Structures are given as C-alpha cells and as structure tokens.
Coordinates of C-alpha atoms and ligand atoms in Angstrom, one line a residue:
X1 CA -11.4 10.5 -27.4
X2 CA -10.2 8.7 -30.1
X3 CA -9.8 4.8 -30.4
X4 CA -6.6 4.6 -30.8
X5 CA -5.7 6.7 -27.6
X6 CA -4.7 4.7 -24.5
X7 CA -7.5 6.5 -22.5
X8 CA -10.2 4.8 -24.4
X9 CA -12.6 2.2 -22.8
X10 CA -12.6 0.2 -25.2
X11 CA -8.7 0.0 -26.4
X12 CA -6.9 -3.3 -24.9
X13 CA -4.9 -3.8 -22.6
X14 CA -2.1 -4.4 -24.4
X15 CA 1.9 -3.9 -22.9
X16 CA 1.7 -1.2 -25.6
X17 CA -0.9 0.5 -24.4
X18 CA 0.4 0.4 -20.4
X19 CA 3.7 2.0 -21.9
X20 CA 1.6 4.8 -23.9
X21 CA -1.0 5.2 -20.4
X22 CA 2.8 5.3 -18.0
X23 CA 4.2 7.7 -20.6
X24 CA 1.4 10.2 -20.3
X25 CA 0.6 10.0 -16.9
X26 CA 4.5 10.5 -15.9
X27 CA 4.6 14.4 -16.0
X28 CA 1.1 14.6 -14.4
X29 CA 0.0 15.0 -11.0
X30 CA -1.6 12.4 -8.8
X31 CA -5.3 14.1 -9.2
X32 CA -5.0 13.8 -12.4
X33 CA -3.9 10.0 -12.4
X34 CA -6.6 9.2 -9.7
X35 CA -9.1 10.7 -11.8
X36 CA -8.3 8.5 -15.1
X37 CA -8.5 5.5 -12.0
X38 CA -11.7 6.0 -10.9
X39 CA -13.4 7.0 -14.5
X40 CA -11.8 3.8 -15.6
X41 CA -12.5 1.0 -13.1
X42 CA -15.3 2.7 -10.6
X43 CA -16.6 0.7 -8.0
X44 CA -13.8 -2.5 -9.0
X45 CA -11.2 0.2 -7.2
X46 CA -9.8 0.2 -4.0
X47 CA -6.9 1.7 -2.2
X48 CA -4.6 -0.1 0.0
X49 CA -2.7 1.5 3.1
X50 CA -0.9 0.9 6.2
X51 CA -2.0 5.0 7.0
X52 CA 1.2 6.0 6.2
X53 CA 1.5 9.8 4.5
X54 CA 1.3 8.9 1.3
X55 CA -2.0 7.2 1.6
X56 CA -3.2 9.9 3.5
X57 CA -2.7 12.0 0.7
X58 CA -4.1 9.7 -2.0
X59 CA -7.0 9.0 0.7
X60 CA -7.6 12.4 0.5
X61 CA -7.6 13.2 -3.4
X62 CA -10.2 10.2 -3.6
X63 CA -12.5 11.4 -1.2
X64 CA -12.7 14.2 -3.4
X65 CA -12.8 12.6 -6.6
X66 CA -15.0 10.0 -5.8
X67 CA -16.2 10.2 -2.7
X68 CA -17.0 6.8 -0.7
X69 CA -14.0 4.6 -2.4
X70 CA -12.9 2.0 -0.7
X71 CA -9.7 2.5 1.0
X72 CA -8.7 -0.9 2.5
X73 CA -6.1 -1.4 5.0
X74 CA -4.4 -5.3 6.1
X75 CA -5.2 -6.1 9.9
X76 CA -2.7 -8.2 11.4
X77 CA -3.5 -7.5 14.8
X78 CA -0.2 -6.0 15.7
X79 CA -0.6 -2.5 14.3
X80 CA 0.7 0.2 16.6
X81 CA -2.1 1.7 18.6
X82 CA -1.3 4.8 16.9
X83 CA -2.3 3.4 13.6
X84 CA -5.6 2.4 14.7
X85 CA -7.0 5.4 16.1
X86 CA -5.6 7.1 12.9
X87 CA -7.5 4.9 10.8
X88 CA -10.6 6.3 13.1
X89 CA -10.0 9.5 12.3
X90 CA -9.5 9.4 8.8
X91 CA -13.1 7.6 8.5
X92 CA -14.8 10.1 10.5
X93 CA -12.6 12.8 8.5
X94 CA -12.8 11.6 5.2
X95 CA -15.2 10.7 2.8
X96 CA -13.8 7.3 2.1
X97 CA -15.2 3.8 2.7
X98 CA -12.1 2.5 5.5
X99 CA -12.5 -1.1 4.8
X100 CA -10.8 -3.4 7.6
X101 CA -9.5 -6.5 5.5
X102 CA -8.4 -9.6 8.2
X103 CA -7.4 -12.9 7.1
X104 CA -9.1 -14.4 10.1
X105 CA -6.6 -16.2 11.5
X106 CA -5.9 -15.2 15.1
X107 CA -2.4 -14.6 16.6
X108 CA -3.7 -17.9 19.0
X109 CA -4.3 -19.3 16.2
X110 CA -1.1 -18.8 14.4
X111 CA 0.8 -19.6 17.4
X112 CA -0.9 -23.1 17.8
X113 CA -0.1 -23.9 13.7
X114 CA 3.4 -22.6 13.5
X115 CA 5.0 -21.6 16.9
X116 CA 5.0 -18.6 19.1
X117 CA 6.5 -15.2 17.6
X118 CA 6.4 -17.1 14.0
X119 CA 7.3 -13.5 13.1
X120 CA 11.1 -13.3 14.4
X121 CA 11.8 -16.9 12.8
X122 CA 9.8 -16.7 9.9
X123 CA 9.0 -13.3 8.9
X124 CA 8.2 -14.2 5.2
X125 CA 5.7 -16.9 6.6
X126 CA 4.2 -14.6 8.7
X127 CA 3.6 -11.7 6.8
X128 CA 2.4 -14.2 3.9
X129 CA -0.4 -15.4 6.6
X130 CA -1.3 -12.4 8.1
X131 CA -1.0 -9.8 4.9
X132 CA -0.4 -11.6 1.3
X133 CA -3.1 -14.3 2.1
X134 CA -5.7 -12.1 2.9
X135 CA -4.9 -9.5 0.7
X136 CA -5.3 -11.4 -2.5
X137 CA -8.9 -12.7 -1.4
X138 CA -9.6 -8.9 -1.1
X139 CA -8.8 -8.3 -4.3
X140 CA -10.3 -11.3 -5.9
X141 CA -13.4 -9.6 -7.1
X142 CA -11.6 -5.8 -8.0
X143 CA -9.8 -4.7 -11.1
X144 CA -7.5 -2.1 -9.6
X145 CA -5.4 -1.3 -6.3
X146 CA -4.0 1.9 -5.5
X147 CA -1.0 1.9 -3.6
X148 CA 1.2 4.5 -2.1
X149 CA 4.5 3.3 -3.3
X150 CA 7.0 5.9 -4.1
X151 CA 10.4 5.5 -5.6
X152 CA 12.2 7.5 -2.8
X153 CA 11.2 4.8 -0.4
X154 CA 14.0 2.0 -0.9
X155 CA 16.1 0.6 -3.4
X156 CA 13.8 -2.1 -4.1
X157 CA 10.5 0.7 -5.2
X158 CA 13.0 2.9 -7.3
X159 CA 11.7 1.7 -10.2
X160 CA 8.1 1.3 -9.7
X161 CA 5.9 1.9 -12.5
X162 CA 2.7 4.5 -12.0
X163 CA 0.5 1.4 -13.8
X164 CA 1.2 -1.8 -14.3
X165 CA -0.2 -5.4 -14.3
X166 CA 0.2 -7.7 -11.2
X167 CA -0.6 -11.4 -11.9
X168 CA -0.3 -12.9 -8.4
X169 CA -3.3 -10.6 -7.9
X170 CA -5.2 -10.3 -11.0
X171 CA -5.6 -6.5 -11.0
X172 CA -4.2 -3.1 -12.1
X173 CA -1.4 -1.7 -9.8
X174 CA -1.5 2.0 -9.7
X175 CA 0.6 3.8 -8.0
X176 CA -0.6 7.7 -8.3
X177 CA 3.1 8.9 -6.2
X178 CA 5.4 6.7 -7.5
X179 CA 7.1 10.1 -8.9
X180 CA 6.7 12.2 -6.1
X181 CA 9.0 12.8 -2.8
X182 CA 9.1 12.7 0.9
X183 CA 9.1 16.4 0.8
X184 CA 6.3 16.4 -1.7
X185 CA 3.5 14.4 0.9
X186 CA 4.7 15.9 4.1
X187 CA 3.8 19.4 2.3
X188 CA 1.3 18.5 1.4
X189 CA 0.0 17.0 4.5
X190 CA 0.1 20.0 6.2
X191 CA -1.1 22.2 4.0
X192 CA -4.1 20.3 3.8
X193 CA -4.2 20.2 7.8
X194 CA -4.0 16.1 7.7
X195 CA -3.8 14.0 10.2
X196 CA -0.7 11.8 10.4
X197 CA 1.3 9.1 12.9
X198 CA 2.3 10.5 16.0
X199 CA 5.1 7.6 16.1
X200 CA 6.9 9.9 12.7
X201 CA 7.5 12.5 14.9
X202 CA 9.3 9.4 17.6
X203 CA 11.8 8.5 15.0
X204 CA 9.6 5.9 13.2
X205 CA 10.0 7.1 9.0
X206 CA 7.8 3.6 8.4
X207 CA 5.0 1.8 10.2
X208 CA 3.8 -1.8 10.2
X209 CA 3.4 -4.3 12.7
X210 CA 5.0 -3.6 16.2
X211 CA 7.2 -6.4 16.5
X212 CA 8.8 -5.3 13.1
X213 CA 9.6 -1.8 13.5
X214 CA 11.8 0.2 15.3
X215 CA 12.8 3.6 15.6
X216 CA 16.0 5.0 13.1
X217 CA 19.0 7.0 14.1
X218 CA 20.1 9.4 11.6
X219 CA 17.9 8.1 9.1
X220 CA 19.6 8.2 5.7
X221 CA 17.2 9.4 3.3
X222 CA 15.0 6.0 2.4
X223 CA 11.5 6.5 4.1
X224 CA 11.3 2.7 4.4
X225 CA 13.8 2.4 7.4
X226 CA 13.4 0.8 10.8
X227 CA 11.1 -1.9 9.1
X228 CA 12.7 -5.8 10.1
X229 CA 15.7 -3.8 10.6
X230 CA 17.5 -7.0 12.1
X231 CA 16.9 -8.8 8.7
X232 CA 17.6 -8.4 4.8
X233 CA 13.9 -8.5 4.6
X234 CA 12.7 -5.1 2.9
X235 CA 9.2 -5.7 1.8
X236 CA 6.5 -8.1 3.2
X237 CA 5.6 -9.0 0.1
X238 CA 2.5 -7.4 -0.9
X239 CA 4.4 -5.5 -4.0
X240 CA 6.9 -8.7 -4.8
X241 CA 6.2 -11.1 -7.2
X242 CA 6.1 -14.6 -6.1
X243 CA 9.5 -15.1 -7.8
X244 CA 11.2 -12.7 -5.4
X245 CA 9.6 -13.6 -2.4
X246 CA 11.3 -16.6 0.3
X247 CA 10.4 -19.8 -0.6
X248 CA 8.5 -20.9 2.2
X249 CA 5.8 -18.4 1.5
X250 CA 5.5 -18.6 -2.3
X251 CA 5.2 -23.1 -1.7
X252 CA 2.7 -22.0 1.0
X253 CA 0.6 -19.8 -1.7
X254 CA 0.5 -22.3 -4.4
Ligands
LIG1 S1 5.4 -7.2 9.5 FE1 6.1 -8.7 11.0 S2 4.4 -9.1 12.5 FE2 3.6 -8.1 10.6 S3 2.9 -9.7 9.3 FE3 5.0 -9.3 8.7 S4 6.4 -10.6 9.9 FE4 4.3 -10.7 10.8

C-alpha cells in the first residue's frame, strides 16, 4: 500500500488522516473495520462491553478475526445476574479472552467513603468510581478500544465517529457499528444463533447496573432507554469527555 494511504503503518496520525481512515471505512462493514483494527494495533486492542447485542456481535467478528482478543467488560458489582452468566457463556462460547476489569473498591467500601446508595444521590460520582476510574487504568497500557456505540442509541451517540482519538484515555476509539441499526444486530444475532439478555425480552432495551435500569413502556425507538430514567443523566461517562461530564466527577479525576 502506498505511503500516502491512510492504511499505512507508517503514515501519522494526523486529523487528516482520521478523516481519510472515517471516510473509507464509512460504507464498509464492521468485518472489514475490525480487520484494519486488529492488523493495526494487535495485542494493544481490546473490546469493551456491558454484553449488550452489539458487543455480542463485535465479540463475535473478533473471535473470528483474531481469535483470543481481549474483550473487557467494567464490574461494578451490581450487574444484573443475567449479565453475569451471559458473560460465562460467551467465554465458554467464544474465542475471546473475557477480561473482568474492577476498580477494587467494594460497595462496603464505597458506602463507608461517600454514603449508602451514593448512586441515587450521586450518580456521576458513582459511575466515575465504579466505571471511569477503573476503566482508564485498563486502558493505560492499550492503543485502541472497541466499543459498541451506535448512532441509533440516543441523541447524545448520533454523531459518533467509527475512529477517533480520546485524550482522557490515551487510545483510539473505534466504534465498528456506529453506522449500523437495531434491526441490523438483532439479525444478526440470530442468524448467528447468539446468545443474548434474557431481561430484552422483559422490557429492558439497555443494561447496566441494577439500581439504574428499569424496564420501558412503549419504548420510542432509542435503544438507550430505561437507563437513570429518573435523571437527565444519559451516559455514565465512559464515552464523554471530561468537559461534558458533572463536575464532581471530572474535580475527582484530576
Ligand atoms: S450505573 Fe448506577 S450503580 Fe452503576 S456505576 Fe453508574 S451510578 Fe453507580
């Protein structure tokens, strides 16, 4: 390949060059993203997910394209019980390292330094401690995270790039499904005869931590419903900059 293409090794990573790699990969599948992913950053890769279906899928086009990649996924001790045996299944299924990632702070412990339930008064703060914190020490030593973040989720992912650059975490964002649909995963889910959440099939579109989810009622079309539902709160702040994040979390990160 050519130098002065944006797939070469060698060219640098230059805004220019992210523009020319999100150009090309825009009309392309998710295979054939994941594969420029792995030939580019190999072992400094790893895939983040909350086992939702979209990480199921990408979980699943990894193990194929490079089997044993690490697919990490943020333990805050209050995953559904659902989630967990999911996350069994897919190792035993799959032919991907499932990487637990804790921040090693227990819910005791959390309860001691900042109050019982820290999550319905302070659900910035908690999410900061429980999934931020201990996600950018996971990340510390990679080059590249692979999310599942698709623009049909919410307002606030509609204009997600496939690649792009995150500071707070000093890696490569790639997001191989930012282009596709709902309708697009759940297809291919089952044709692929994948395991998924029981709890989407009890009203729940989105799953995180227990106390923070609920089911939806006539769901209107954005797959990130139901999540702090009593709140303005969106996103926990894994895929918001510092800047948009509460206050309280980004003096607590500094
Ligand atoms: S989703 Fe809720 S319980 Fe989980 S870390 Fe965030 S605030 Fe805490």
């Amino acid at each position: 390949m050519a130098s002065s293409s944006p797939d070469a090794p060698d060219a640098p990573w230059t805004r220019t060059r992210m523009a020319a790699l999100n150009a090309q990969f825009e009309p392309h599948g998710p295979e054939a993203i994941l594969n420029w992913a792995v030939h580019t950053f190999g072992d400094a890769l790893a895939q983040g997910t909350g086992f939702g279906p979209s990480g199921i899928v990408i979980m699943h086009m990894l193990a194929d394209l490079r089997p044993g990649t690490t697919v990490f996924y943020l333990d805050t001790d209050l995953l559904f019980p659902e989630t967990y045996e999911l996350s069994e299944d897919l190792d035993a299924q799959l032919d991907v390292d499932v990487t637990r990632v804790h921040g090693g702070l227990s819910l005791e412990e959390q309860a001691e330094q900042e109050g019982d339930e820290l999550w319905n008064r302070t659900p910035n703060r908690c999410c900061f401690l429980r999934k931020v914190k201990p996600l950018k020490n996971f990340l510390a030593d990679r080059r590249a995270w692979i999310t599942g973040v698709r623009r049909d989720q919410s307002e606030a992912r509609a204009d997600a790039d496939i690649l792009s650059w995150v500071p707070r975490y000093g890696v490569f964002k790639i997001n191989p499904l930012a282009n596709w649909t709902q309708k697009e995963v759940w297809k291919y889910l089952f044709e692929h005869d994948l395991p998924y959440n029981p709890k989407h099939d009890q009203g729940y579109p989105s799953l995180g931590c227990v106390p923070c989810t609920e089911p939806v009622d006539g769901a209107d079309g954005y797959t990130r419903e139901g999540r702090w539902s009593d709140t303005d709160k969106t996103e926990c702040g894994l895929h918001t900059s510092p800047g948009q994040a509460d206050e309280s979390q980004t003096a607590a990160e500094s």
